[in-house]
PDB file of N, CA and C in Angstrom:
ATOM      1  N   LYS A   1      83.001 106.835 124.294  1.00  0.00           N
ATOM      2  CA  LYS A   1      82.410 105.560 124.639  1.00  0.00           C
ATOM      3  C   LYS A   1      83.142 104.454 123.893  1.00  0.00           C
ATOM      4  N   GLN A   2      83.309 103.310 124.502  1.00  0.00           N
ATOM      5  CA  GLN A   2      83.999 102.203 123.865  1.00  0.00           C
ATOM      6  C   GLN A   2      82.985 101.180 123.369  1.00  0.00           C
ATOM      7  N   PHE A   3      83.246 100.645 122.167  1.00  0.00           N
ATOM      8  CA  PHE A   3      82.418  99.620 121.574  1.00  0.00           C
ATOM      9  C   PHE A   3      83.292  98.418 121.281  1.00  0.00           C
ATOM     10  N   GLN A   4      82.696  97.246 121.235  1.00  0.00           N
ATOM     11  CA  GLN A   4      83.445  96.043 120.910  1.00  0.00           C
ATOM     12  C   GLN A   4      82.773  95.319 119.759  1.00  0.00           C
ATOM     13  N   ASN A   5      83.579  94.692 118.910  1.00  0.00           N
ATOM     14  CA  ASN A   5      83.090  93.922 117.785  1.00  0.00           C
ATOM     15  C   ASN A   5      84.018  92.731 117.628  1.00  0.00           C
ATOM     16  N   GLU A   6      83.456  91.531 117.641  1.00  0.00           N
ATOM     17  CA  GLU A   6      84.266  90.323 117.527  1.00  0.00           C
ATOM     18  C   GLU A   6      84.116  89.750 116.128  1.00  0.00           C
ATOM     19  N   MET A   7      85.244  89.344 115.511  1.00  0.00           N
ATOM     20  CA  MET A   7      85.189  88.787 114.163  1.00  0.00           C
ATOM     21  C   MET A   7      86.373  87.878 113.917  1.00  0.00           C
ATOM     22  N   VAL A   8      86.265  87.049 112.892  1.00  0.00           N
ATOM     23  CA  VAL A   8      87.363  86.198 112.455  1.00  0.00           C
ATOM     24  C   VAL A   8      88.112  86.959 111.366  1.00  0.00           C
ATOM     25  N   VAL A   9      89.437  87.069 111.520  1.00  0.00           N
ATOM     26  CA  VAL A   9      90.254  87.825 110.571  1.00  0.00           C
ATOM     27  C   VAL A   9      91.366  86.926 110.048  1.00  0.00           C
ATOM     28  N   GLY A  10      91.586  86.945 108.745  1.00  0.00           N
ATOM     29  CA  GLY A  10      92.646  86.153 108.132  1.00  0.00           C
ATOM     30  C   GLY A  10      93.573  87.026 107.314  1.00  0.00           C
ATOM     31  N   PRO A  11      94.542  86.411 106.613  1.00  0.00           N
ATOM     32  CA  PRO A  11      95.513  87.177 105.826  1.00  0.00           C
ATOM     33  C   PRO A  11      94.882  88.043 104.734  1.00  0.00           C
ATOM     34  N   GLN A  12      93.783  87.595 104.111  1.00  0.00           N
ATOM     35  CA  GLN A  12      93.139  88.388 103.072  1.00  0.00           C
ATOM     36  C   GLN A  12      92.350  89.544 103.659  1.00  0.00           C
ATOM     37  N   GLY A  13      92.024  89.449 104.919  1.00  0.00           N
ATOM     38  CA  GLY A  13      91.307  90.519 105.598  1.00  0.00           C
ATOM     39  C   GLY A  13      89.805  90.357 105.554  1.00  0.00           C
ATOM     40  N   ARG A  14      89.137  91.191 106.312  1.00  0.00           N
ATOM     41  CA  ARG A  14      87.691  91.165 106.391  1.00  0.00           C
ATOM     42  C   ARG A  14      87.201  92.565 106.710  1.00  0.00           C
ATOM     43  N   ARG A  15      86.149  92.967 106.027  1.00  0.00           N
ATOM     44  CA  ARG A  15      85.513  94.241 106.334  1.00  0.00           C
ATOM     45  C   ARG A  15      84.755  94.099 107.643  1.00  0.00           C
ATOM     46  N   MET A  16      84.714  95.176 108.393  1.00  0.00           N
ATOM     47  CA  MET A  16      84.001  95.155 109.661  1.00  0.00           C
ATOM     48  C   MET A  16      82.507  95.003 109.388  1.00  0.00           C
ATOM     49  N   PHE A  17      81.881  94.076 110.078  1.00  0.00           N
ATOM     50  CA  PHE A  17      80.444  93.854 109.940  1.00  0.00           C
ATOM     51  C   PHE A  17      79.875  93.560 111.316  1.00  0.00           C
ATOM     52  N   PRO A  18      78.807  94.160 111.708  1.00  0.00           N
ATOM     53  CA  PRO A  18      78.111  95.179 110.932  1.00  0.00           C
ATOM     54  C   PRO A  18      78.924  96.475 110.886  1.00  0.00           C
ATOM     55  N   ASN A  19      78.564  97.349 109.942  1.00  0.00           N
ATOM     56  CA  ASN A  19      79.256  98.636 109.845  1.00  0.00           C
ATOM     57  C   ASN A  19      79.133  99.384 111.156  1.00  0.00           C
ATOM     58  N   PHE A  20      80.165 100.117 111.488  1.00  0.00           N
ATOM     59  CA  PHE A  20      80.170 100.899 112.720  1.00  0.00           C
ATOM     60  C   PHE A  20      79.691 102.306 112.403  1.00  0.00           C
ATOM     61  N   ASN A  21      78.576 102.687 112.997  1.00  0.00           N
ATOM     62  CA  ASN A  21      78.006 104.027 112.819  1.00  0.00           C
ATOM     63  C   ASN A  21      77.847 104.669 114.191  1.00  0.00           C
ATOM     64  N   VAL A  22      78.151 105.947 114.268  1.00  0.00           N
ATOM     65  CA  VAL A  22      78.039 106.667 115.535  1.00  0.00           C
ATOM     66  C   VAL A  22      77.609 108.099 115.243  1.00  0.00           C
ATOM     67  N   ARG A  23      76.883 108.683 116.176  1.00  0.00           N
ATOM     68  CA  ARG A  23      76.472 110.081 116.060  1.00  0.00           C
ATOM     69  C   ARG A  23      77.122 110.847 117.210  1.00  0.00           C
ATOM     70  N   LEU A  24      77.767 111.964 116.879  1.00  0.00           N
ATOM     71  CA  LEU A  24      78.445 112.776 117.883  1.00  0.00           C
ATOM     72  C   LEU A  24      77.613 114.006 118.228  1.00  0.00           C
ATOM     73  N   SER A  25      77.752 114.448 119.461  1.00  0.00           N
ATOM     74  CA  SER A  25      77.096 115.688 119.902  1.00  0.00           C
ATOM     75  C   SER A  25      78.000 116.358 120.929  1.00  0.00           C
ATOM     76  N   GLY A  26      77.726 117.629 121.177  1.00  0.00           N
ATOM     77  CA  GLY A  26      78.472 118.358 122.197  1.00  0.00           C
ATOM     78  C   GLY A  26      79.842 118.855 121.758  1.00  0.00           C
ATOM     79  N   LEU A  27      80.149 118.784 120.479  1.00  0.00           N
ATOM     80  CA  LEU A  27      81.436 119.293 119.992  1.00  0.00           C
ATOM     81  C   LEU A  27      81.341 120.794 119.742  1.00  0.00           C
ATOM     82  N   SER A  28      82.464 121.467 119.798  1.00  0.00           N
ATOM     83  CA  SER A  28      82.502 122.883 119.441  1.00  0.00           C
ATOM     84  C   SER A  28      82.348 122.973 117.922  1.00  0.00           C
ATOM     85  N   PRO A  29      81.360 123.710 117.434  1.00  0.00           N
ATOM     86  CA  PRO A  29      81.091 123.751 115.988  1.00  0.00           C
ATOM     87  C   PRO A  29      82.253 124.251 115.140  1.00  0.00           C
ATOM     88  N   THR A  30      83.137 125.094 115.691  1.00  0.00           N
ATOM     89  CA  THR A  30      84.202 125.694 114.883  1.00  0.00           C
ATOM     90  C   THR A  30      85.570 125.024 115.048  1.00  0.00           C
ATOM     91  N   LYS A  31      85.724 124.170 116.050  1.00  0.00           N
ATOM     92  CA  LYS A  31      87.008 123.486 116.248  1.00  0.00           C
ATOM     93  C   LYS A  31      87.093 122.267 115.336  1.00  0.00           C
ATOM     94  N   PHE A  32      88.334 121.920 114.973  1.00  0.00           N
ATOM     95  CA  PHE A  32      88.564 120.753 114.132  1.00  0.00           C
ATOM     96  C   PHE A  32      88.827 119.527 114.990  1.00  0.00           C
ATOM     97  N   TYR A  33      88.296 118.384 114.555  1.00  0.00           N
ATOM     98  CA  TYR A  33      88.430 117.130 115.290  1.00  0.00           C
ATOM     99  C   TYR A  33      88.888 116.024 114.344  1.00  0.00           C
ATOM    100  N   HIS A  34      89.678 115.111 114.890  1.00  0.00           N
ATOM    101  CA  HIS A  34      90.071 113.886 114.194  1.00  0.00           C
ATOM    102  C   HIS A  34      89.210 112.769 114.767  1.00  0.00           C
ATOM    103  N   VAL A  35      88.606 111.969 113.907  1.00  0.00           N
ATOM    104  CA  VAL A  35      87.790 110.837 114.346  1.00  0.00           C
ATOM    105  C   VAL A  35      88.439 109.573 113.803  1.00  0.00           C
ATOM    106  N   PHE A  36      88.631 108.575 114.677  1.00  0.00           N
ATOM    107  CA  PHE A  36      89.282 107.341 114.268  1.00  0.00           C
ATOM    108  C   PHE A  36      88.764 106.180 115.096  1.00  0.00           C
ATOM    109  N   ILE A  37      89.036 104.989 114.611  1.00  0.00           N
ATOM    110  CA  ILE A  37      88.781 103.788 115.403  1.00  0.00           C
ATOM    111  C   ILE A  37      90.124 103.098 115.614  1.00  0.00           C
ATOM    112  N   GLU A  38      90.230 102.429 116.720  1.00  0.00           N
ATOM    113  CA  GLU A  38      91.464 101.765 117.097  1.00  0.00           C
ATOM    114  C   GLU A  38      91.155 100.293 117.338  1.00  0.00           C
ATOM    115  N   ALA A  39      91.970  99.423 116.766  1.00  0.00           N
ATOM    116  CA  ALA A  39      91.828  97.981 116.988  1.00  0.00           C
ATOM    117  C   ALA A  39      93.020  97.500 117.797  1.00  0.00           C
ATOM    118  N   ARG A  40      92.727  96.766 118.853  1.00  0.00           N
ATOM    119  CA  ARG A  40      93.800  96.203 119.667  1.00  0.00           C
ATOM    120  C   ARG A  40      93.314  94.935 120.335  1.00  0.00           C
ATOM    121  N   PRO A  41      94.244  94.079 120.719  1.00  0.00           N
ATOM    122  CA  PRO A  41      93.848  92.824 121.360  1.00  0.00           C
ATOM    123  C   PRO A  41      93.126  93.083 122.683  1.00  0.00           C
ATOM    124  N   THR A  42      92.161  92.244 122.975  1.00  0.00           N
ATOM    125  CA  THR A  42      91.438  92.372 124.241  1.00  0.00           C
ATOM    126  C   THR A  42      91.970  91.416 125.301  1.00  0.00           C
ATOM    127  N   ASP A  43      92.834  90.499 124.902  1.00  0.00           N
ATOM    128  CA  ASP A  43      93.464  89.606 125.872  1.00  0.00           C
ATOM    129  C   ASP A  43      94.842  89.214 125.358  1.00  0.00           C
ATOM    130  N   GLN A  44      95.475  88.242 125.981  1.00  0.00           N
ATOM    131  CA  GLN A  44      96.851  87.874 125.658  1.00  0.00           C
ATOM    132  C   GLN A  44      96.951  86.692 124.690  1.00  0.00           C
ATOM    133  N   ASN A  45      95.838  86.279 124.062  1.00  0.00           N
ATOM    134  CA  ASN A  45      95.840  85.080 123.233  1.00  0.00           C
ATOM    135  C   ASN A  45      95.275  85.309 121.843  1.00  0.00           C
ATOM    136  N   LYS A  46      95.741  84.480 120.903  1.00  0.00           N
ATOM    137  CA  LYS A  46      95.099  84.331 119.599  1.00  0.00           C
ATOM    138  C   LYS A  46      94.272  83.051 119.685  1.00  0.00           C
ATOM    139  N   PHE A  47      93.187  83.009 118.937  1.00  0.00           N
ATOM    140  CA  PHE A  47      92.310  81.846 118.990  1.00  0.00           C
ATOM    141  C   PHE A  47      92.083  81.282 117.600  1.00  0.00           C
ATOM    142  N   THR A  48      91.855  79.967 117.546  1.00  0.00           N
ATOM    143  CA  THR A  48      91.497  79.263 116.329  1.00  0.00           C
ATOM    144  C   THR A  48      90.201  78.523 116.585  1.00  0.00           C
ATOM    145  N   PHE A  49      89.320  78.527 115.579  1.00  0.00           N
ATOM    146  CA  PHE A  49      88.047  77.822 115.755  1.00  0.00           C
ATOM    147  C   PHE A  49      88.240  76.353 115.412  1.00  0.00           C
ATOM    148  N   ASN A  50      87.867  75.472 116.327  1.00  0.00           N
ATOM    149  CA  ASN A  50      87.945  74.031 116.135  1.00  0.00           C
ATOM    150  C   ASN A  50      86.570  73.554 115.678  1.00  0.00           C
ATOM    151  N   TYR A  51      86.472  73.159 114.412  1.00  0.00           N
ATOM    152  CA  TYR A  51      85.180  72.766 113.853  1.00  0.00           C
ATOM    153  C   TYR A  51      84.671  71.444 114.429  1.00  0.00           C
ATOM    154  N   GLN A  52      85.566  70.574 114.872  1.00  0.00           N
ATOM    155  CA  GLN A  52      85.145  69.292 115.443  1.00  0.00           C
ATOM    156  C   GLN A  52      84.440  69.486 116.775  1.00  0.00           C
ATOM    157  N   THR A  53      84.955  70.396 117.597  1.00  0.00           N
ATOM    158  CA  THR A  53      84.350  70.638 118.909  1.00  0.00           C
ATOM    159  C   THR A  53      83.469  71.875 118.915  1.00  0.00           C
ATOM    160  N   THR A  54      83.414  72.570 117.775  1.00  0.00           N
ATOM    161  CA  THR A  54      82.675  73.833 117.618  1.00  0.00           C
ATOM    162  C   THR A  54      82.969  74.811 118.752  1.00  0.00           C
ATOM    163  N   SER A  55      84.269  74.978 119.008  1.00  0.00           N
ATOM    164  CA  SER A  55      84.684  75.917 120.054  1.00  0.00           C
ATOM    165  C   SER A  55      85.989  76.583 119.651  1.00  0.00           C
ATOM    166  N   TRP A  56      86.292  77.673 120.323  1.00  0.00           N
ATOM    167  CA  TRP A  56      87.537  78.407 120.092  1.00  0.00           C
ATOM    168  C   TRP A  56      88.605  77.869 121.026  1.00  0.00           C
ATOM    169  N   ILE A  57      89.826  77.673 120.488  1.00  0.00           N
ATOM    170  CA  ILE A  57      90.940  77.210 121.311  1.00  0.00           C
ATOM    171  C   ILE A  57      92.101  78.184 121.160  1.00  0.00           C
ATOM    172  N   VAL A  58      92.906  78.310 122.207  1.00  0.00           N
ATOM    173  CA  VAL A  58      94.069  79.196 122.185  1.00  0.00           C
ATOM    174  C   VAL A  58      95.089  78.635 121.208  1.00  0.00           C
ATOM    175  N   SER A  59      95.588  79.497 120.302  1.00  0.00           N
ATOM    176  CA  SER A  59      96.557  79.046 119.305  1.00  0.00           C
ATOM    177  C   SER A  59      97.880  79.801 119.375  1.00  0.00           C
ATOM    178  N   GLY A  60      98.053  80.628 120.388  1.00  0.00           N
ATOM    179  CA  GLY A  60      99.313  81.347 120.533  1.00  0.00           C
ATOM    180  C   GLY A  60      99.114  82.684 121.212  1.00  0.00           C
ATOM    181  N   PRO A  61     100.217  83.405 121.401  1.00  0.00           N
ATOM    182  CA  PRO A  61     100.117  84.717 122.054  1.00  0.00           C
ATOM    183  C   PRO A  61      99.558  85.775 121.113  1.00  0.00           C
ATOM    184  N   ALA A  62      98.867  86.750 121.665  1.00  0.00           N
ATOM    185  CA  ALA A  62      98.331  87.865 120.879  1.00  0.00           C
ATOM    186  C   ALA A  62      99.455  88.785 120.449  1.00  0.00           C
ATOM    187  N   GLU A  63      99.154  89.642 119.476  1.00  0.00           N
ATOM    188  CA  GLU A  63     100.129  90.642 119.072  1.00  0.00           C
ATOM    189  C   GLU A  63     100.378  91.579 120.239  1.00  0.00           C
ATOM    190  N   THR A  64     101.549  92.194 120.244  1.00  0.00           N
ATOM    191  CA  THR A  64     101.873  93.106 121.330  1.00  0.00           C
ATOM    192  C   THR A  64     101.066  94.396 121.196  1.00  0.00           C
ATOM    193  N   GLU A  65     100.925  95.119 122.273  1.00  0.00           N
ATOM    194  CA  GLU A  65     100.165  96.373 122.288  1.00  0.00           C
ATOM    195  C   GLU A  65     100.723  97.384 121.295  1.00  0.00           C
ATOM    196  N   SER A  66     102.015  97.311 120.998  1.00  0.00           N
ATOM    197  CA  SER A  66     102.606  98.257 120.052  1.00  0.00           C
ATOM    198  C   SER A  66     102.087  98.037 118.631  1.00  0.00           C
ATOM    199  N   ASN A  67     101.437  96.897 118.384  1.00  0.00           N
ATOM    200  CA  ASN A  67     100.897  96.608 117.057  1.00  0.00           C
ATOM    201  C   ASN A  67      99.439  97.026 116.919  1.00  0.00           C
ATOM    202  N   LYS A  68      98.936  97.822 117.858  1.00  0.00           N
ATOM    203  CA  LYS A  68      97.556  98.273 117.708  1.00  0.00           C
ATOM    204  C   LYS A  68      97.444  99.106 116.442  1.00  0.00           C
ATOM    205  N   ARG A  69      96.288  99.087 115.847  1.00  0.00           N
ATOM    206  CA  ARG A  69      96.116  99.739 114.560  1.00  0.00           C
ATOM    207  C   ARG A  69      95.027 100.789 114.651  1.00  0.00           C
ATOM    208  N   ILE A  70      95.265 101.913 113.984  1.00  0.00           N
ATOM    209  CA  ILE A  70      94.333 103.037 114.009  1.00  0.00           C
ATOM    210  C   ILE A  70      93.897 103.326 112.583  1.00  0.00           C
ATOM    211  N   TYR A  71      92.584 103.534 112.400  1.00  0.00           N
ATOM    212  CA  TYR A  71      92.025 103.887 111.100  1.00  0.00           C
ATOM    213  C   TYR A  71      91.314 105.230 111.240  1.00  0.00           C
ATOM    214  N   TYR A  72      91.850 106.248 110.572  1.00  0.00           N
ATOM    215  CA  TYR A  72      91.245 107.582 110.611  1.00  0.00           C
ATOM    216  C   TYR A  72      90.093 107.647 109.615  1.00  0.00           C
ATOM    217  N   HIS A  73      88.991 108.266 110.019  1.00  0.00           N
ATOM    218  CA  HIS A  73      87.868 108.460 109.116  1.00  0.00           C
ATOM    219  C   HIS A  73      88.349 109.292 107.921  1.00  0.00           C
ATOM    220  N   PRO A  74      87.895 108.968 106.689  1.00  0.00           N
ATOM    221  CA  PRO A  74      88.376 109.691 105.508  1.00  0.00           C
ATOM    222  C   PRO A  74      88.134 111.202 105.538  1.00  0.00           C
ATOM    223  N   GLU A  75      87.160 111.684 106.300  1.00  0.00           N
ATOM    224  CA  GLU A  75      86.873 113.119 106.340  1.00  0.00           C
ATOM    225  C   GLU A  75      87.667 113.867 107.411  1.00  0.00           C
ATOM    226  N   THR A  76      88.520 113.168 108.152  1.00  0.00           N
ATOM    227  CA  THR A  76      89.332 113.782 109.197  1.00  0.00           C
ATOM    228  C   THR A  76      90.409 114.658 108.582  1.00  0.00           C
ATOM    229  N   PRO A  77      90.720 115.828 109.139  1.00  0.00           N
ATOM    230  CA  PRO A  77      90.029 116.543 110.206  1.00  0.00           C
ATOM    231  C   PRO A  77      88.813 117.290 109.647  1.00  0.00           C
ATOM    232  N   LEU A  78      87.828 117.491 110.497  1.00  0.00           N
ATOM    233  CA  LEU A  78      86.606 118.180 110.107  1.00  0.00           C
ATOM    234  C   LEU A  78      86.119 118.980 111.306  1.00  0.00           C
ATOM    235  N   GLN A  79      85.464 120.095 111.032  1.00  0.00           N
ATOM    236  CA  GLN A  79      84.936 120.906 112.138  1.00  0.00           C
ATOM    237  C   GLN A  79      83.823 120.142 112.853  1.00  0.00           C
ATOM    238  N   GLY A  80      83.637 120.491 114.131  1.00  0.00           N
ATOM    239  CA  GLY A  80      82.608 119.846 114.936  1.00  0.00           C
ATOM    240  C   GLY A  80      81.230 119.910 114.307  1.00  0.00           C
ATOM    241  N   SER A  81      80.907 121.038 113.659  1.00  0.00           N
ATOM    242  CA  SER A  81      79.595 121.165 113.018  1.00  0.00           C
ATOM    243  C   SER A  81      79.410 120.103 111.936  1.00  0.00           C
ATOM    244  N   GLY A  82      80.467 119.756 111.225  1.00  0.00           N
ATOM    245  CA  GLY A  82      80.400 118.722 110.194  1.00  0.00           C
ATOM    246  C   GLY A  82      80.205 117.335 110.768  1.00  0.00           C
ATOM    247  N   TRP A  83      80.905 117.037 111.879  1.00  0.00           N
ATOM    248  CA  TRP A  83      80.755 115.723 112.521  1.00  0.00           C
ATOM    249  C   TRP A  83      79.370 115.550 113.124  1.00  0.00           C
ATOM    250  N   MET A  84      78.785 116.621 113.635  1.00  0.00           N
ATOM    251  CA  MET A  84      77.485 116.504 114.302  1.00  0.00           C
ATOM    252  C   MET A  84      76.308 116.536 113.325  1.00  0.00           C
ATOM    253  N   ARG A  85      76.555 116.888 112.078  1.00  0.00           N
ATOM    254  CA  ARG A  85      75.482 117.052 111.090  1.00  0.00           C
ATOM    255  C   ARG A  85      74.779 115.742 110.755  1.00  0.00           C
ATOM    256  N   LYS A  86      75.537 114.645 110.684  1.00  0.00           N
ATOM    257  CA  LYS A  86      74.964 113.358 110.282  1.00  0.00           C
ATOM    258  C   LYS A  86      75.720 112.229 110.975  1.00  0.00           C
ATOM    259  N   PRO A  87      75.162 111.016 110.974  1.00  0.00           N
ATOM    260  CA  PRO A  87      75.892 109.891 111.580  1.00  0.00           C
ATOM    261  C   PRO A  87      77.220 109.654 110.856  1.00  0.00           C
ATOM    262  N   ILE A  88      78.211 109.258 111.618  1.00  0.00           N
ATOM    263  CA  ILE A  88      79.529 108.951 111.071  1.00  0.00           C
ATOM    264  C   ILE A  88      79.573 107.452 110.830  1.00  0.00           C
ATOM    265  N   SER A  89      79.965 107.060 109.639  1.00  0.00           N
ATOM    266  CA  SER A  89      79.994 105.649 109.271  1.00  0.00           C
ATOM    267  C   SER A  89      81.410 105.213 108.927  1.00  0.00           C
ATOM    268  N   PHE A  90      81.807 104.077 109.484  1.00  0.00           N
ATOM    269  CA  PHE A  90      83.080 103.450 109.141  1.00  0.00           C
ATOM    270  C   PHE A  90      82.748 102.190 108.346  1.00  0.00           C
ATOM    271  N   LYS A  91      82.648 102.329 107.029  1.00  0.00           N
ATOM    272  CA  LYS A  91      82.311 101.203 106.157  1.00  0.00           C
ATOM    273  C   LYS A  91      83.543 100.578 105.517  1.00  0.00           C
ATOM    274  N   THR A  92      84.614 101.340 105.379  1.00  0.00           N
ATOM    275  CA  THR A  92      85.737 100.902 104.557  1.00  0.00           C
ATOM    276  C   THR A  92      86.910 100.230 105.265  1.00  0.00           C
ATOM    277  N   PRO A  93      87.072 100.311 106.591  1.00  0.00           N
ATOM    278  CA  PRO A  93      88.267  99.670 107.144  1.00  0.00           C
ATOM    279  C   PRO A  93      88.241  98.167 106.920  1.00  0.00           C
ATOM    280  N   LYS A  94      89.406  97.640 106.569  1.00  0.00           N
ATOM    281  CA  LYS A  94      89.552  96.209 106.363  1.00  0.00           C
ATOM    282  C   LYS A  94      90.558  95.696 107.380  1.00  0.00           C
ATOM    283  N   PHE A  95      90.145  94.727 108.164  1.00  0.00           N
ATOM    284  CA  PHE A  95      91.003  94.156 109.186  1.00  0.00           C
ATOM    285  C   PHE A  95      91.716  92.949 108.598  1.00  0.00           C
ATOM    286  N   THR A  96      93.017  92.849 108.846  1.00  0.00           N
ATOM    287  CA  THR A  96      93.813  91.747 108.314  1.00  0.00           C
ATOM    288  C   THR A  96      94.890  91.368 109.314  1.00  0.00           C
ATOM    289  N   THR A  97      95.383  90.151 109.190  1.00  0.00           N
ATOM    290  CA  THR A  97      96.489  89.725 110.051  1.00  0.00           C
ATOM    291  C   THR A  97      97.825  90.180 109.477  1.00  0.00           C
ATOM    292  N   GLY A  98      97.823  90.707 108.246  1.00  0.00           N
ATOM    293  CA  GLY A  98      99.051  91.211 107.614  1.00  0.00           C
ATOM    294  C   GLY A  98      99.211  92.693 107.877  1.00  0.00           C
ATOM    295  N   GLN A  99     100.316  93.242 107.457  1.00  0.00           N
ATOM    296  CA  GLN A  99     100.621  94.666 107.651  1.00  0.00           C
ATOM    297  C   GLN A  99     100.494  95.401 106.312  1.00  0.00           C
ATOM    298  N   GLN A 100      99.322  95.374 105.697  1.00  0.00           N
ATOM    299  CA  GLN A 100      99.124  96.001 104.406  1.00  0.00           C
ATOM    300  C   GLN A 100      98.691  97.449 104.587  1.00  0.00           C
ATOM    301  N   GLU A 101      99.149  98.312 103.686  1.00  0.00           N
ATOM    302  CA  GLU A 101      98.817  99.737 103.745  1.00  0.00           C
ATOM    303  C   GLU A 101      97.314  99.942 103.595  1.00  0.00           C
ATOM    304  N   GLY A 102      96.732 100.776 104.450  1.00  0.00           N
ATOM    305  CA  GLY A 102      95.318 101.089 104.381  1.00  0.00           C
ATOM    306  C   GLY A 102      94.432 100.122 105.130  1.00  0.00           C
ATOM    307  N   ASN A 103      95.001  99.074 105.687  1.00  0.00           N
ATOM    308  CA  ASN A 103      94.243  98.104 106.464  1.00  0.00           C
ATOM    309  C   ASN A 103      94.599  98.226 107.933  1.00  0.00           C
ATOM    310  N   MET A 104      93.761  97.638 108.754  1.00  0.00           N
ATOM    311  CA  MET A 104      94.032  97.636 110.192  1.00  0.00           C
ATOM    312  C   MET A 104      94.574  96.287 110.592  1.00  0.00           C
TER     313      MET A 104
END
């Protein structure tokens, strides 16, 4: 299933809020699975918030699709029984406009 979350991101980065939590079911209990989230542009533009008009305006082209970023859950890989035992929480990914290690 796909989820969307909209946020303002700058060079220092921002933690995802609200935290992304999901519960999985229907996995094979003995097979190993990788769980990750992927961030990518949803359109062809970057936006800047204009405080005078209180609206978003186009400020340039979006990053290319090749710059999509993937954040693997720290417990990956894990057997299906482990993923289904409790909700999976992504509390630690930090989104940034820079290319820093460990960030999206």
